[in-house]
PDB file of C-alpha atoms in Angstrom:
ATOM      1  CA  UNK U 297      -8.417  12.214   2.265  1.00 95.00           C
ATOM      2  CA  UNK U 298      -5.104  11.763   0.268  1.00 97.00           C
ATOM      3  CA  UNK U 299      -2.175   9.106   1.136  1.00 98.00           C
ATOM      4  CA  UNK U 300       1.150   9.428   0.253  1.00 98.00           C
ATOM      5  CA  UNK U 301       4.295   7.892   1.057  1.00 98.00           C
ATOM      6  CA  UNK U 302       8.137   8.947   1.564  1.00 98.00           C
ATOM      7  CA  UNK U 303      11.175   7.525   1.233  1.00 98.00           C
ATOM      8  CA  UNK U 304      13.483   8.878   4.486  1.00 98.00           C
ATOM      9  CA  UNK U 305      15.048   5.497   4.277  1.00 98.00           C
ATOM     10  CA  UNK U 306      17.768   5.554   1.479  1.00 96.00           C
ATOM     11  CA  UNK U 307      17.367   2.278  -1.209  1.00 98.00           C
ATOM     12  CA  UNK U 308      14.626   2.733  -3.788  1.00 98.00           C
ATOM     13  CA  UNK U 309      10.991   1.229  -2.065  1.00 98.00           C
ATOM     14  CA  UNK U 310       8.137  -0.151  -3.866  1.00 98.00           C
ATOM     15  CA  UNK U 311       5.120   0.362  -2.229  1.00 98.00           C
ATOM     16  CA  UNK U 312       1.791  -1.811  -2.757  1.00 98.00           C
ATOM     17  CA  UNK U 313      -1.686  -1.060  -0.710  1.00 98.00           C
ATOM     18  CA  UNK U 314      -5.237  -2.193   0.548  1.00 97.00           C
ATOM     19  CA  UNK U 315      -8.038   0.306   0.664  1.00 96.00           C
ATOM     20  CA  UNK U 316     -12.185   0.052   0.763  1.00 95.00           C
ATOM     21  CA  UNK U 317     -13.297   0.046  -2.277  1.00 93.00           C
ATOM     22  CA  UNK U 318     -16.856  -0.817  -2.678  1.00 88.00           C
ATOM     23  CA  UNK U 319     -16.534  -1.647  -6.556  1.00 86.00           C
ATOM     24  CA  UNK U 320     -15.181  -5.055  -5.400  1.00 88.00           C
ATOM     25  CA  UNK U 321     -18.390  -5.678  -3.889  1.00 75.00           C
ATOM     26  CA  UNK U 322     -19.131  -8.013  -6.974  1.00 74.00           C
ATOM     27  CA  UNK U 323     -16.012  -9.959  -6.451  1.00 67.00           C
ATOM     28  CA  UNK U 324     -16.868 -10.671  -2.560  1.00 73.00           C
ATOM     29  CA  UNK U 325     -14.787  -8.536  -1.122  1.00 81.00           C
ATOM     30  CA  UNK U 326     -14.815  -4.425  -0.041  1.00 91.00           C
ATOM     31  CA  UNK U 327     -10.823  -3.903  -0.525  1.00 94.00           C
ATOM     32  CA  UNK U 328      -9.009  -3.131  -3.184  1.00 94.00           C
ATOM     33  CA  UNK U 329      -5.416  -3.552  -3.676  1.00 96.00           C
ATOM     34  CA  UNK U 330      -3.155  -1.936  -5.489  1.00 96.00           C
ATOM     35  CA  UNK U 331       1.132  -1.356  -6.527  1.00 97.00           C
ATOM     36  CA  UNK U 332       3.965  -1.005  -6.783  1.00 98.00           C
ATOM     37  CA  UNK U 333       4.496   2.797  -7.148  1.00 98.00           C
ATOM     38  CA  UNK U 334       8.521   3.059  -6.885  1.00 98.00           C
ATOM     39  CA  UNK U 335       9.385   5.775  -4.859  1.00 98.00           C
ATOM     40  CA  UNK U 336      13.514   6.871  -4.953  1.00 98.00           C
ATOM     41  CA  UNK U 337      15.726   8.767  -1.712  1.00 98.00           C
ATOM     42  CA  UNK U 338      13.725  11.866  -0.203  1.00 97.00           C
ATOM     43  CA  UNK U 339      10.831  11.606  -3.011  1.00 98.00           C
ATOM     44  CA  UNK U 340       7.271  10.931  -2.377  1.00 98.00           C
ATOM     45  CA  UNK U 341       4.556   9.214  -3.810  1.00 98.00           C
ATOM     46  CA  UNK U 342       0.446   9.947  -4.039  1.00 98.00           C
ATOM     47  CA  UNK U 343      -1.274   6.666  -3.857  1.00 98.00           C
ATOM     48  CA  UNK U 344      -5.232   7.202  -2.998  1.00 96.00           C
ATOM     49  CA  UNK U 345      -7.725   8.963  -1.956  1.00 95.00           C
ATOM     50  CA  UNK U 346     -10.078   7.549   0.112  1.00 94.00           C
ATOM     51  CA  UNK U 347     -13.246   8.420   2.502  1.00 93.00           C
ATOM     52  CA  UNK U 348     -12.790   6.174   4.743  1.00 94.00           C
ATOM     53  CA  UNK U 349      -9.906   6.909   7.510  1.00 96.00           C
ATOM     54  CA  UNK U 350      -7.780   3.243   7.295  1.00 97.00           C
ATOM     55  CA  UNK U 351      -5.647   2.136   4.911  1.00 97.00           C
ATOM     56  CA  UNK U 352      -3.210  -0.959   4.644  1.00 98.00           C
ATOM     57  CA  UNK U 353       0.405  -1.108   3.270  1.00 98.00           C
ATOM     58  CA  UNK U 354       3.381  -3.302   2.200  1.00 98.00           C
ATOM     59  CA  UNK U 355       6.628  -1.795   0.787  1.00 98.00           C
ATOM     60  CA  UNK U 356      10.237  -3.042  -0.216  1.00 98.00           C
ATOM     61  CA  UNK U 357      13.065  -1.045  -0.543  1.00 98.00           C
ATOM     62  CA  UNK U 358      16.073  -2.552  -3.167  1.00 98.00           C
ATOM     63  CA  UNK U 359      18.159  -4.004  -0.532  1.00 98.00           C
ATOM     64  CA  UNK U 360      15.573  -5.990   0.896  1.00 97.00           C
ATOM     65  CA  UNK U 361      14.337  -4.357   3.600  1.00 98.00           C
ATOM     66  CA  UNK U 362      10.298  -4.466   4.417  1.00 98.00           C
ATOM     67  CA  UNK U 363       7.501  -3.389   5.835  1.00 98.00           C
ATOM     68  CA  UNK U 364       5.207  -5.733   6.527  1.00 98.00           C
ATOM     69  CA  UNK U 365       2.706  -6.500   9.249  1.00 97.00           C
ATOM     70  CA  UNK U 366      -0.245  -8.353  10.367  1.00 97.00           C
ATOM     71  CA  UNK U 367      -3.302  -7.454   8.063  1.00 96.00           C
ATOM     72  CA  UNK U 368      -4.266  -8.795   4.650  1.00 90.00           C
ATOM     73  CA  UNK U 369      -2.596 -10.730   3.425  1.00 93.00           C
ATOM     74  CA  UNK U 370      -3.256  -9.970   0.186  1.00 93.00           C
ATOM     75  CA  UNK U 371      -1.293 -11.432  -3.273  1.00 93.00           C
ATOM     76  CA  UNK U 372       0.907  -9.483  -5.031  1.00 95.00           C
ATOM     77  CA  UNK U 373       2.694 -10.335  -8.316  1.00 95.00           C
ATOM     78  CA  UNK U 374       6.033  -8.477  -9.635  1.00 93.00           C
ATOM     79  CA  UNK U 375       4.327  -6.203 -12.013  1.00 95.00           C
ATOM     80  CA  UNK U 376       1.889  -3.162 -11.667  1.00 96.00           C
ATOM     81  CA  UNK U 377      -1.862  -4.080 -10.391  1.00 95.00           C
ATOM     82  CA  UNK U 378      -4.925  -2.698  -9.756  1.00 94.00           C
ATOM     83  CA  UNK U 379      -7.327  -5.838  -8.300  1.00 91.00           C
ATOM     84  CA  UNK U 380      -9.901  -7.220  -5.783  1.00 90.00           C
ATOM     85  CA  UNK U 381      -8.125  -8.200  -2.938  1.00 87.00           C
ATOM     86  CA  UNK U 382      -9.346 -11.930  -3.414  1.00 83.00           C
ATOM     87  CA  UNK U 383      -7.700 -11.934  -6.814  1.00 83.00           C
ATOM     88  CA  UNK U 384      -4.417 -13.470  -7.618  1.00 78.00           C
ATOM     89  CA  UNK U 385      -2.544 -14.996 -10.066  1.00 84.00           C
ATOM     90  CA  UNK U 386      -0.054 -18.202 -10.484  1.00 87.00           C
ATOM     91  CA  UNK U 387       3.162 -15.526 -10.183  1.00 90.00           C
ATOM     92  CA  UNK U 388       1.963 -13.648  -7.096  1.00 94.00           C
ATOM     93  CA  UNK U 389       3.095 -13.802  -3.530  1.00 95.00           C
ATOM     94  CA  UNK U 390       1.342 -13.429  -0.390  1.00 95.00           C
ATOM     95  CA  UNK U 391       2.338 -10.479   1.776  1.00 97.00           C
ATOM     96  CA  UNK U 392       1.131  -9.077   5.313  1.00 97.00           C
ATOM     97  CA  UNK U 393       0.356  -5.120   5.367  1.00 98.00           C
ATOM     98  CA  UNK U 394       0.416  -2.517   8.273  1.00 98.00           C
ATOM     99  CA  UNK U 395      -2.551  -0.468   9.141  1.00 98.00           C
ATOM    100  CA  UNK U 396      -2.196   3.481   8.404  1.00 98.00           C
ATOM    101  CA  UNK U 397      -4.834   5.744  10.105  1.00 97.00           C
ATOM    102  CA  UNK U 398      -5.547   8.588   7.902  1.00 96.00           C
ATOM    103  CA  UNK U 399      -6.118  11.689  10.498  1.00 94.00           C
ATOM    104  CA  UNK U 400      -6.698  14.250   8.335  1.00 90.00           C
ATOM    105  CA  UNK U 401      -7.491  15.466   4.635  1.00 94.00           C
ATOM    106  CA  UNK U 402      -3.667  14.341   3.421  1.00 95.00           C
ATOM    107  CA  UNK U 403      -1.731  12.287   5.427  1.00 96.00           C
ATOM    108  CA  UNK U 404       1.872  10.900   4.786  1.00 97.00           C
ATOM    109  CA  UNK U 405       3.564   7.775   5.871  1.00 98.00           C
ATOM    110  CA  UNK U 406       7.550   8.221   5.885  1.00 98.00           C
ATOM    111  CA  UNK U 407       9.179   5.374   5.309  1.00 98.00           C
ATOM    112  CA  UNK U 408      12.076   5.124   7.677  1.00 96.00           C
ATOM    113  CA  UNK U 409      14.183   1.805   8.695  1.00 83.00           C
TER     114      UNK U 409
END
């Protein structure tokens, strides 16, 4: 199943996610997390593909607006990453994510305000 994301909301938005990932199994945890992918006015952006049907998100758009929720939280530093989500680093911060439920084979969350 594939997961992308679109910006309907205007500003530039930077997207970061959690998804299963049993390779961090070794680290102590079964998520992975990963970001930013930068995603400008009426594009899109292809982010995973997965197996398993939830996902988790956090994304900023350029004039501060976010998207945040409940879940994680996970660390997330200003650069690209591709980590465990019990790793972090001395110039991360901690962010909440919102659950996405992947119904079917590609499935797109669009970003609105």
């Amino acid at each position: 199943m594939q997961l992308h994301f679109r910006n309907s909301y205007g500003p530039r938005i930077w997207v970061a996610i959690m998804y299963y990932d049993t390779g961090c199994n070794s680290d102590g945890s079964s998520w992975g997390t990963r970001g930013w992918w930068t995603i400008d006015n009426g594009g899109q952006a292809y982010v995973l593909n997965t197996n398993n049907r939830y996902a988790y998100y956090y994304a900023e758009a350029a004039d501060g607006t976010v998207w945040t929720g409940q879940y994680g939280p996970i660390y997330v530093p200003q650069t690209a990453f591709s980590w465990c989500s019990n790793t972090g680093s001395t110039n991360s911060r901690v962010v909440g994510l919102r659950e996405v439920y992947i119904p079917s084979d590609k499935h797109t969350v669009n970003l609105v305000p």
